[in-house]
Coordinates of C-alpha atoms and ligand atoms in Angstrom, one line a residue:
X1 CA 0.0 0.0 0.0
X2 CA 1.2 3.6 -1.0
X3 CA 2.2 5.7 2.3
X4 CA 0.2 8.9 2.7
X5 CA 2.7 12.0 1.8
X6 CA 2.8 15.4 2.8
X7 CA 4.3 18.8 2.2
X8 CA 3.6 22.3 2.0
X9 CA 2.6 23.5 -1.1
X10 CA 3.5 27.3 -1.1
X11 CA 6.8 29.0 -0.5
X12 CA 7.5 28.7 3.6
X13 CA 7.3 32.5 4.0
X14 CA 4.9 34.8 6.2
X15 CA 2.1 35.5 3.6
X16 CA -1.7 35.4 4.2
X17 CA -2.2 31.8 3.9
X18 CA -0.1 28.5 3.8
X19 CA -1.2 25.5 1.7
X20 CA -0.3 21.7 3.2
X21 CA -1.2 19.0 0.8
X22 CA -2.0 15.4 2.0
X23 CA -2.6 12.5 -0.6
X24 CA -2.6 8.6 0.2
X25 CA -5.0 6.1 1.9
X26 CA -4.4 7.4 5.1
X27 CA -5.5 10.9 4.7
X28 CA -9.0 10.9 6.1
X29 CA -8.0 8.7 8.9
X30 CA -5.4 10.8 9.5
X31 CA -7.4 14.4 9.4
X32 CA -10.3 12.5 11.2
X33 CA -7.6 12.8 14.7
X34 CA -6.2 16.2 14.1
X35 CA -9.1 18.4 12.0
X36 CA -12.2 19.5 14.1
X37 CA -14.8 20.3 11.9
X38 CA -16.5 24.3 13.5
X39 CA -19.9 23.3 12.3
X40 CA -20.9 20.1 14.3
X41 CA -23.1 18.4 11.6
X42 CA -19.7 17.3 9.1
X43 CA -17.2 14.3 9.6
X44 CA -15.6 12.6 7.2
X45 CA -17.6 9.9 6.3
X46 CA -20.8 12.6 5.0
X47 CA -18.4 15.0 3.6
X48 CA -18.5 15.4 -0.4
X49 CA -15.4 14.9 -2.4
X50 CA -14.0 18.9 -4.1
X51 CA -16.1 20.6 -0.6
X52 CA -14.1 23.1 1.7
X53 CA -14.9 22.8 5.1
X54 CA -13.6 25.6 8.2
X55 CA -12.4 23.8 11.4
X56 CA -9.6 24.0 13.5
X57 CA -6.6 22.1 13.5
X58 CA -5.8 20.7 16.9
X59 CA -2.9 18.3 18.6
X60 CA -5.0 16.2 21.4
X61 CA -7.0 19.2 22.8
X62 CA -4.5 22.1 22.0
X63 CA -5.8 24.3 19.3
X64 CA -2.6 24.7 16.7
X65 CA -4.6 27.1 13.9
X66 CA -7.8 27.7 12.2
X67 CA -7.9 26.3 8.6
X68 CA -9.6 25.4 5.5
X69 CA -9.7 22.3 4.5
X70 CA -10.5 21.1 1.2
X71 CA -11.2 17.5 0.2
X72 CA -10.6 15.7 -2.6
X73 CA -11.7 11.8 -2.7
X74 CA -10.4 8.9 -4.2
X75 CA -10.3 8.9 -7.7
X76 CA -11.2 12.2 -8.6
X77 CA -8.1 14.1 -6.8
X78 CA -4.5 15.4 -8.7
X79 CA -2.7 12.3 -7.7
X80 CA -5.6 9.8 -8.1
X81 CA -5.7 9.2 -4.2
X82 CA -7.6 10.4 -1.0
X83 CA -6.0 14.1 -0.9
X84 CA -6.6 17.1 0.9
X85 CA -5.3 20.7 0.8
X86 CA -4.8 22.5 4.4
X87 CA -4.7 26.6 3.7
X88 CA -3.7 27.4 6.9
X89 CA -2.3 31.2 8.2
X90 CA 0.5 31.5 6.6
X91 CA 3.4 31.3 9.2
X92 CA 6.2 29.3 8.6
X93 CA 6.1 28.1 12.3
X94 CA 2.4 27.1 12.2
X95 CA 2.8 25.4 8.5
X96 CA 5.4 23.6 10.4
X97 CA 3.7 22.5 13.3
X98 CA 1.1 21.0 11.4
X99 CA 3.3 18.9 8.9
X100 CA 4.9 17.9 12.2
X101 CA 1.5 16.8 13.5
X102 CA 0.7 15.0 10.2
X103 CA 3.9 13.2 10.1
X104 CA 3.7 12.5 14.2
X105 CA 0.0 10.7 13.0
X106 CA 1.3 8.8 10.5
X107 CA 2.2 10.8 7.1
X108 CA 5.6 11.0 5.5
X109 CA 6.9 13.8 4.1
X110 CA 6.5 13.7 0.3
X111 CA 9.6 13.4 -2.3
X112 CA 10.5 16.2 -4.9
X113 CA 7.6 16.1 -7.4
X114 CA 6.0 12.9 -6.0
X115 CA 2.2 13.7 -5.8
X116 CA 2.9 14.5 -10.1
X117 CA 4.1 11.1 -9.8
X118 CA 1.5 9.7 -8.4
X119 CA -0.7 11.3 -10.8
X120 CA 1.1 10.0 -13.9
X121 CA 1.6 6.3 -12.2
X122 CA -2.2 6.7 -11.8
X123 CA -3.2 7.1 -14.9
X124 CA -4.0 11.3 -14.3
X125 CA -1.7 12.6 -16.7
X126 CA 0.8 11.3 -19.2
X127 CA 4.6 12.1 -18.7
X128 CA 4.7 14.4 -20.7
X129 CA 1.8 16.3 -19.2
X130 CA 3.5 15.5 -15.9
X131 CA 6.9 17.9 -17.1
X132 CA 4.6 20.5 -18.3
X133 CA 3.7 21.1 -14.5
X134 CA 7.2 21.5 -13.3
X135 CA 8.2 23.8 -16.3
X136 CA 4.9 25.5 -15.3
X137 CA 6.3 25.9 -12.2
X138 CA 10.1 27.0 -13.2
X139 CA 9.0 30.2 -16.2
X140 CA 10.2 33.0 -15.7
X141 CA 8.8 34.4 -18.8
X142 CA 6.1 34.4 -20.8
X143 CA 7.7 32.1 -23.7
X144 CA 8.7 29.1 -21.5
X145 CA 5.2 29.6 -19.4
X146 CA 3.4 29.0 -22.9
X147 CA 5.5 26.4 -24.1
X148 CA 4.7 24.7 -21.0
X149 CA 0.8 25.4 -20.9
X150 CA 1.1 23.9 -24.9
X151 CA 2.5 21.0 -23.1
X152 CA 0.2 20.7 -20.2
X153 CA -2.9 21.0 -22.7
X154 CA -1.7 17.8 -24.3
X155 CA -1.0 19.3 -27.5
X156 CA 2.4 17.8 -27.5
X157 CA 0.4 14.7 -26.3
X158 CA -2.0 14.9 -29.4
X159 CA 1.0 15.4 -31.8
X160 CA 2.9 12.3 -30.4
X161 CA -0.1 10.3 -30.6
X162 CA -1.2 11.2 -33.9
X163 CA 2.5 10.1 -35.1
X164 CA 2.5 7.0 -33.4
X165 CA -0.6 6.3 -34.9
X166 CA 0.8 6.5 -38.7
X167 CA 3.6 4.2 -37.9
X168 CA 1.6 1.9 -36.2
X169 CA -0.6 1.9 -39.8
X170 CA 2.7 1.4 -41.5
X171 CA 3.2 -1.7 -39.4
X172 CA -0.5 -3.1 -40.2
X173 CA 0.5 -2.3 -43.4
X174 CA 3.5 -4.7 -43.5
X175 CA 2.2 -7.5 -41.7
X176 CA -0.7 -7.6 -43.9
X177 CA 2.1 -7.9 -46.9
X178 CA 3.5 -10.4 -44.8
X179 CA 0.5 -13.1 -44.6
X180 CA 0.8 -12.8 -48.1
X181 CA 4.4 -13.1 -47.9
X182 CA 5.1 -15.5 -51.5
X183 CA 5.3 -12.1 -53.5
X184 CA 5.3 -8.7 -51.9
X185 CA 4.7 -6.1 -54.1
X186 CA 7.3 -4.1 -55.4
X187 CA 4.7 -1.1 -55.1
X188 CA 3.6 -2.1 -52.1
X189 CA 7.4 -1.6 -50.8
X190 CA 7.5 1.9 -52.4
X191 CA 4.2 3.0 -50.6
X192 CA 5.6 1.9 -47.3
X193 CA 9.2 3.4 -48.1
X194 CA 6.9 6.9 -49.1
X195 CA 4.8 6.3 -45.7
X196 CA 8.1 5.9 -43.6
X197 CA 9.9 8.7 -45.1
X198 CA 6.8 11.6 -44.8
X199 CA 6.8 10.0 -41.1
X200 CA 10.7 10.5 -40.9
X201 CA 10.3 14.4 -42.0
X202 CA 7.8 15.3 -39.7
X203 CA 9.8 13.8 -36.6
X204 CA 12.5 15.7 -38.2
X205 CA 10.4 18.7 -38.0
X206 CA 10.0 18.6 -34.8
X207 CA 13.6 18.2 -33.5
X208 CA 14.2 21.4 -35.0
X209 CA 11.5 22.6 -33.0
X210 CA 12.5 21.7 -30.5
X211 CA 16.0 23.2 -30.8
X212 CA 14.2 26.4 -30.5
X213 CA 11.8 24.9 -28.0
X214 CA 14.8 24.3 -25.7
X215 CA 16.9 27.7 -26.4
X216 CA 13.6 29.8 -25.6
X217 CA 12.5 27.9 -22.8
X218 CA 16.1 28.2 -21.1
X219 CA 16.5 31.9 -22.5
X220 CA 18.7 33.1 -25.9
X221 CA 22.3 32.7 -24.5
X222 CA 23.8 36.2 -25.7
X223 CA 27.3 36.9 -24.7
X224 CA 28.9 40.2 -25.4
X225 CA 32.7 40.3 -26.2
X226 CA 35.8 42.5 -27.2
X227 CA 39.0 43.3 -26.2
X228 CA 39.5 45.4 -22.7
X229 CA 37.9 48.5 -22.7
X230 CA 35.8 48.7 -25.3
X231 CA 32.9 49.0 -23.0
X232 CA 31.7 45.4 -23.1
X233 CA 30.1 45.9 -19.1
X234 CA 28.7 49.6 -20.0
X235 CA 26.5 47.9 -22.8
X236 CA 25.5 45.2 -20.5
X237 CA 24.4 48.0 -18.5
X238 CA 22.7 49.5 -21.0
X239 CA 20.8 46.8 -22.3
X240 CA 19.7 45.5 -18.5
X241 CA 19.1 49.1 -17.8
X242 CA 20.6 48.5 -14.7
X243 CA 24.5 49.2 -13.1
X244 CA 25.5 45.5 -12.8
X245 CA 29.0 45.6 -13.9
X246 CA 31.3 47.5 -12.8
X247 CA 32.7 50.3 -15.6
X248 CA 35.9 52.1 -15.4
X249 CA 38.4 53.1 -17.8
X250 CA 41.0 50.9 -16.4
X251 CA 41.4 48.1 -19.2
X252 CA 40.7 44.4 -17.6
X253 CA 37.7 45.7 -15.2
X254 CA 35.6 42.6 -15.7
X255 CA 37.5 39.5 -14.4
X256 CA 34.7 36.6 -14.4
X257 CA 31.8 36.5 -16.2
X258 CA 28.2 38.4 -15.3
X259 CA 24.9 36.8 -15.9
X260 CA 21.6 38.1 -15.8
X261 CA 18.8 37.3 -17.7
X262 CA 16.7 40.5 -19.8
X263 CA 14.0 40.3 -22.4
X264 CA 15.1 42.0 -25.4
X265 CA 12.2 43.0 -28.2
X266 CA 9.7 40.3 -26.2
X267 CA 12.3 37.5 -26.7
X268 CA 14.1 36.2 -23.5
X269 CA 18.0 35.9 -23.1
X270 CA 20.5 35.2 -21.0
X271 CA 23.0 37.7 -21.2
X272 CA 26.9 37.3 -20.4
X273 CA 28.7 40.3 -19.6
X274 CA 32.9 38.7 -19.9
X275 CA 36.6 39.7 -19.6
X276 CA 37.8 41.4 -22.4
X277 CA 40.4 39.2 -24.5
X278 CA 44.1 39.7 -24.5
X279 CA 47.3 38.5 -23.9
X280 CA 47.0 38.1 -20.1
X281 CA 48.3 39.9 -17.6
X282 CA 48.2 37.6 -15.0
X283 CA 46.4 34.4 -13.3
X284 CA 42.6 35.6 -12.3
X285 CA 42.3 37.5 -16.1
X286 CA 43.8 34.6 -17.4
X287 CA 41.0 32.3 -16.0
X288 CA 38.8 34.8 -17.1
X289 CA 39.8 34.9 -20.7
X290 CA 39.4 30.9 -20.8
X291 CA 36.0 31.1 -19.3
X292 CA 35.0 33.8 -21.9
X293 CA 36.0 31.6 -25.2
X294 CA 34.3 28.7 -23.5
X295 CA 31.0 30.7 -23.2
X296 CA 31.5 31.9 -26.9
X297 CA 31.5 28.5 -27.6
X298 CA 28.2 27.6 -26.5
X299 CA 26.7 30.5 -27.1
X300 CA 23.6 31.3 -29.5
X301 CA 24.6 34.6 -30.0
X302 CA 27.8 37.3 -30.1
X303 CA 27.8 40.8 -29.8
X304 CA 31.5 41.2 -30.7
X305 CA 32.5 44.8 -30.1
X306 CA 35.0 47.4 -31.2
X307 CA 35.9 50.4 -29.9
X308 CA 35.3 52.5 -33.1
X309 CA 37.4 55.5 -31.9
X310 CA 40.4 53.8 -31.8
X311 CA 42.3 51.8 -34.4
X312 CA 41.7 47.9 -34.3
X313 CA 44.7 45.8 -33.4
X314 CA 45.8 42.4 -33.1
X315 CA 43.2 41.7 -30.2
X316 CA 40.6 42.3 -32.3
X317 CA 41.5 40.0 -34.8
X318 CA 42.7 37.4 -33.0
X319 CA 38.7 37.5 -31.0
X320 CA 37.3 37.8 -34.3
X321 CA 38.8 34.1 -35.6
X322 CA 37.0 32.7 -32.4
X323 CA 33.6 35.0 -33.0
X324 CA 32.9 34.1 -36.9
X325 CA 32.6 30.3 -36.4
X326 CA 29.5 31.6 -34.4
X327 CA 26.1 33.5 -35.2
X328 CA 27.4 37.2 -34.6
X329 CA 26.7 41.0 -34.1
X330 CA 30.0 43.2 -34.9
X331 CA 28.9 46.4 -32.2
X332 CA 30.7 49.8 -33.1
X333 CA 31.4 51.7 -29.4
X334 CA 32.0 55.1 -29.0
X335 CA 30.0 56.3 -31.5
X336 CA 29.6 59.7 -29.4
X337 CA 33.4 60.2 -29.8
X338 CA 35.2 60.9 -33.2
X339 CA 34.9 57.3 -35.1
X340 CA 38.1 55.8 -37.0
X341 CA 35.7 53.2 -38.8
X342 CA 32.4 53.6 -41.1
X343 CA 30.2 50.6 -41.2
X344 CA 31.3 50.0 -44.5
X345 CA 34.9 49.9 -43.8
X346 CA 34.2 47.4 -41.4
X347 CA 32.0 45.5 -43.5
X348 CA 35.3 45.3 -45.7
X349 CA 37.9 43.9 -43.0
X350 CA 35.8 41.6 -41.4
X351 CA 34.0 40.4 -45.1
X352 CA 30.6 40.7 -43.2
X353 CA 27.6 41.4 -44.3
X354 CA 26.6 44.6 -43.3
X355 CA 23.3 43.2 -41.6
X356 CA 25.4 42.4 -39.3
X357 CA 27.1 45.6 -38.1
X358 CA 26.0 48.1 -36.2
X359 CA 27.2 51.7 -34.9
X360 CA 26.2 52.9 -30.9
X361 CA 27.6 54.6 -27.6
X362 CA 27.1 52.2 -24.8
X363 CA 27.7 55.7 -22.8
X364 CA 25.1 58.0 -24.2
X365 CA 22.8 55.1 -25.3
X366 CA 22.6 55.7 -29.1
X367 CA 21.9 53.5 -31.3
X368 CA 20.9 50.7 -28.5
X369 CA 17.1 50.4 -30.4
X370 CA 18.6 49.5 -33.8
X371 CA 21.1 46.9 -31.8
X372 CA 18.2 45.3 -30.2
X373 CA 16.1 45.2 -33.3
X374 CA 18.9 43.4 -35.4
X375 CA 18.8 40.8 -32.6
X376 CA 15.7 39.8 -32.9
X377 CA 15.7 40.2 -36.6
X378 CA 18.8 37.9 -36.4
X379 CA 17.3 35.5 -34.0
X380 CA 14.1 35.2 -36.2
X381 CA 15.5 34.0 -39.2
X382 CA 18.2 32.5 -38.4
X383 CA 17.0 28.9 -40.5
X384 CA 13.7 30.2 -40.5
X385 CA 13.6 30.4 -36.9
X386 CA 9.4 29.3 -35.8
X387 CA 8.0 31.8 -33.4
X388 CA 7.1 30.2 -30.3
X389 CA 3.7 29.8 -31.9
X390 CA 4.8 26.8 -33.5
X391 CA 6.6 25.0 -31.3
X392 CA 5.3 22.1 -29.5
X393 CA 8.6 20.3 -28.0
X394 CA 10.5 22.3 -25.4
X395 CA 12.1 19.3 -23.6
X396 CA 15.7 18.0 -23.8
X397 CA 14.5 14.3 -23.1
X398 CA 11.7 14.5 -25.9
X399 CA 14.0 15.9 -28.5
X400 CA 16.8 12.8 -27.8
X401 CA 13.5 10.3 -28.0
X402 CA 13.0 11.8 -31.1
X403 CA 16.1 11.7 -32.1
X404 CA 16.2 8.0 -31.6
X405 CA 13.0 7.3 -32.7
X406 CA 14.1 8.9 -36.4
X407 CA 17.3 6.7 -35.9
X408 CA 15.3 3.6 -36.2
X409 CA 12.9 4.4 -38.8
X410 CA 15.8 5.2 -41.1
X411 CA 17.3 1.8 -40.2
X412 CA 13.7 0.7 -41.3
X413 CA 13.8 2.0 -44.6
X414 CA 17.5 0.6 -45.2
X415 CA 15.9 -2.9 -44.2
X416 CA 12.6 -2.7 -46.4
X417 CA 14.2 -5.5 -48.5
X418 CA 13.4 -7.4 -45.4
X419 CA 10.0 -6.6 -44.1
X420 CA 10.8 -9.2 -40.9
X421 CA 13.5 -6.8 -40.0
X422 CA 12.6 -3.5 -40.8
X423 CA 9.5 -4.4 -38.5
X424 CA 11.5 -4.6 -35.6
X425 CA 13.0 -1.1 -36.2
X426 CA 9.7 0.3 -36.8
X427 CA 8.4 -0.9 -33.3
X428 CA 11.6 0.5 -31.8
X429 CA 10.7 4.0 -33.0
X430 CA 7.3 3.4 -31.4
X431 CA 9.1 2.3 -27.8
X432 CA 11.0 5.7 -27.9
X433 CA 7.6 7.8 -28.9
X434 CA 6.0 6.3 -26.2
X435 CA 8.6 6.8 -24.0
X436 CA 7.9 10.6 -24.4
X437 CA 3.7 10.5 -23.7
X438 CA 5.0 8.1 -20.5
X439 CA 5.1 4.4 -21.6
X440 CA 8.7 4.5 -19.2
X441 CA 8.6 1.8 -16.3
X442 CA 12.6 2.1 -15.4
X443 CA 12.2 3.7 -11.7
X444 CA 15.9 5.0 -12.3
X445 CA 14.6 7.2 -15.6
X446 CA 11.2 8.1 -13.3
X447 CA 13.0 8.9 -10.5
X448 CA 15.7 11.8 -12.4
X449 CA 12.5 12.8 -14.1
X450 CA 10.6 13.7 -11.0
X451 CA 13.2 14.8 -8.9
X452 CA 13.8 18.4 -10.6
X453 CA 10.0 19.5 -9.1
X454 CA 9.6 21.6 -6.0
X455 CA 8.3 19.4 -2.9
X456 CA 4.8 20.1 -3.2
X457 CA 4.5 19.1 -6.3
Ligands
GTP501 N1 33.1 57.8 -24.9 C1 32.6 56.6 -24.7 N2 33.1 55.9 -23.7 C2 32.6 54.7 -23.4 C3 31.5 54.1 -24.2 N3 31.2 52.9 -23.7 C4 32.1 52.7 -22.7 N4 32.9 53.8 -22.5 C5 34.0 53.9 -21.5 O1 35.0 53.0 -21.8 C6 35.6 52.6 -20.5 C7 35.5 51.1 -20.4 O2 34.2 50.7 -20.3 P1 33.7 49.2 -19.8 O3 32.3 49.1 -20.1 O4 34.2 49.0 -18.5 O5 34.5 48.4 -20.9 P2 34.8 46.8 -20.9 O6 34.8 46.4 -22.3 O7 33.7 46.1 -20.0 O8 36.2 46.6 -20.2 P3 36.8 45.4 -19.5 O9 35.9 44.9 -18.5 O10 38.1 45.9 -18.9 O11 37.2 44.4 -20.5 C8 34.8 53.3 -19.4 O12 35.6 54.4 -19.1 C9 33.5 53.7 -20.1 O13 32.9 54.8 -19.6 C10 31.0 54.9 -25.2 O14 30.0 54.6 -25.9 N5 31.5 56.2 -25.4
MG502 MG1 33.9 45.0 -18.3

């Protein structure tokens, strides 16, 4: 039998009401010693399942707090089981005392994420459904927040199921060919070959998608570099609207790198602010130079800049062969100050395009609108980037089940010569599709899954 779990279920802070939830076989016997109901005529056994009931919550005859309690029976709950939700005052000391109560009757305190667990092992929701909650959870904007309503909604769900659904005809299809196994049709073996590959390009599809899925859901890594000095932090500044990184005019200001998250033309990023590239003066700006070329490396995005009032040297350069290999924004500074360098001219020495270059003062904030606007722009069309409209998939484990499941359809349509082994390729595809809606019975895989939710989850 499943032990009856516990936890609270808002953030332990003073605020005008705490929420405990309680979900397992034992909760009504459980509440039955600790809840008095204020108005005489309830207990538990007349009460109606989704009713909120005042009372008191009370250890032996001591009166701990004056709550709402809200039942939910067995099956129609979250989790599936008996459940109840305490809203209590809330206090951190009194949410406390009553989980200590609970667990002093008999409750245990619950796991990360395990009454979402319960709910998918239940049949309530599908796994998929069952991430959705915790990414609901997690947004901080309003991209990842929609992704992860899509998700909740089930229309990831439908779009899975709808796949697994054409290759599961594809496989009728087959063993139909099969019974009649003396002479399969040429034609027939085209059809199927047509069938897998249209199947193949939409799972395709969606990987893609869910490259973007990913990227907006963890926020557009942008990472702004340059040599010392050429006012790398002040644009950061400028573009957070904020003083986070220190400015001065001594050259190697910024040692590590500064992080902060901004929404730039209704598009979220993650913004690195990092040590200017040079030769090294000594150990801490070395170690900050290697962290900055490892961020450029997995970045989505560069701003590299120049300090336009000076002449470039063999700095710039030598941060420019690391920059191209990488989508990139070459930033004029300094534009309030006389400028060495026309957009053209750089256009020239760098052989960029010159939708890629753009002139501002990080000091005066010029220019910062037509920066921002070539992100986005950049951003948006990079391989016909899909507005978050259009993108289903957000998830890292999705996109590698996809990723497998496209694997073994194209070993499927290598093997159509022999229908007895492309078959077993074709239902492998279908083990890794189901393994995104929740077909997954390894605890090991369950248990990494659930353990990234919050407590009362
Ligand atoms: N005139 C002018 N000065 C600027 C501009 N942007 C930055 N500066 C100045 O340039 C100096 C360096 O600016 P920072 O923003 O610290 O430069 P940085 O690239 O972060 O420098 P490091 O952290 O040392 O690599 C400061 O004195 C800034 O005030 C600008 O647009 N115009
Ligand atoms: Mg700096």
């Amino acid at each position: 039998m499943n032990s009856t779990i516990v936890a609270p279920a808002t953030y332990p802070a003073e605020s005008a009401i705490g929420v405990i939830r309680i979900s397992g076989p034992e909760t009504f016997p459980v509440l039955k010693k600790i809840f008095k109901f204020k108005f005489f005529k309830n207990n538990f056994d007349n009460i109606k399942s989704h009713s909120a009931h005042l009372g008191f919550i009370k250890d032996k005859e001591n009166i701990i707090d004056e709550v709402l309690l809200i039942v939910f029976k067995s099956p129609k709950s979250y989790t599936g089981e008996d459940m109840a939700e305490i809203s209590c005052h809330g206090n951190p000391f009194i949410i406390n005392k009553i989980l200590e109560l609970l667990i002093k009757n008999g409750c245990k305190m619950a796991e990360h994420g395990e009454f979402t667990k319960r709910a998918f092992l239940n049949g309530k929701i599908s796994l998929s459904e069952a991430e959705a909650v915790a990414d609901m959870v997690s947004s901080k904007n309003d991209i990842s927040l929609n992704l992860a309503l899509k998700q909740l909604l089930g229309e990831e769900k439908n779009l899975i199921l709808n796949l697994r659904e054409k290759i599961i005809n594809v496989i009728s299809l087959i063993e139909t060919d099969l019974d009649f196994s003396d002479s399969v049709e040429n034609i027939e073996k085209n059809k199927i070959k047509n069938l897998l590959n249209d199947i193949l390009e939409t799972i395709n599809k969606l990987i893609h998608s869910a490259d973007k899925g990913i990227m907006l859901k963890q926020g557009i890594k942008l990472v702004i570099t340059g040599k010392p000095n050429v006012g790398k932090s002040s644009l950061l500044n400028s573009l957070l609207k904020k003083e986070k990184a220190i400015v001065t005019h001594i050259p190697g200001t910024t040692r590590d790198i500064i992080e902060d998250t901004v929404n730039i033309e209704g598009l979220p990023f993650k913004i690195y602010d990092t040590a200017g590239i040079r030769k090294a003066k000594g150990l801490i700006e070395k170690k900050g130079i290697e962290k900055t070329i490892k961020t450029i490396k997995t970045s989505d995005l560069v701003l590299f800049l120049i300090d336009g009032s000076r002449k470039l040297d063999k700095n710039d350069f030598n941060i420019f062969s690391e920059v191209k290999r990488k989508n990139f924004i070459i930033v004029i500074n300094k534009n309030d100050l006389k400028l060495k360098y026309t957009e053209e001219k750089i256009s020239d020495i760098f052989k960029t395009e010159k939708n890629r270059i753009v002139t501002i003062s990080a000091l005066k904030n010029k220019g910062i609108k037509n920066l921002t606007k070539m992100i986005k722009n950049i951003i948006i069309n990079k391989d016909n980037f899909i507005l978050s409209g259009d993108i289903v998939i957000s998830n890292l484990r999705h996109k590698l089940a996809l990723k497998n499941a496209a694997q073994s359809l194209k070993k499927a349509i290598k093997n159509l010569n022999a229908f007895e082994v492309a078959i077993i390729d074709i239902k492998n595809a279908i083990n890794f599709i189901d393994g995104i809606i929740g077909k997954i019975t390894d605890e090991h895989i369950l248990d990494s899954i659930f353990k990234n939710f919050c407590i009362g989850k």
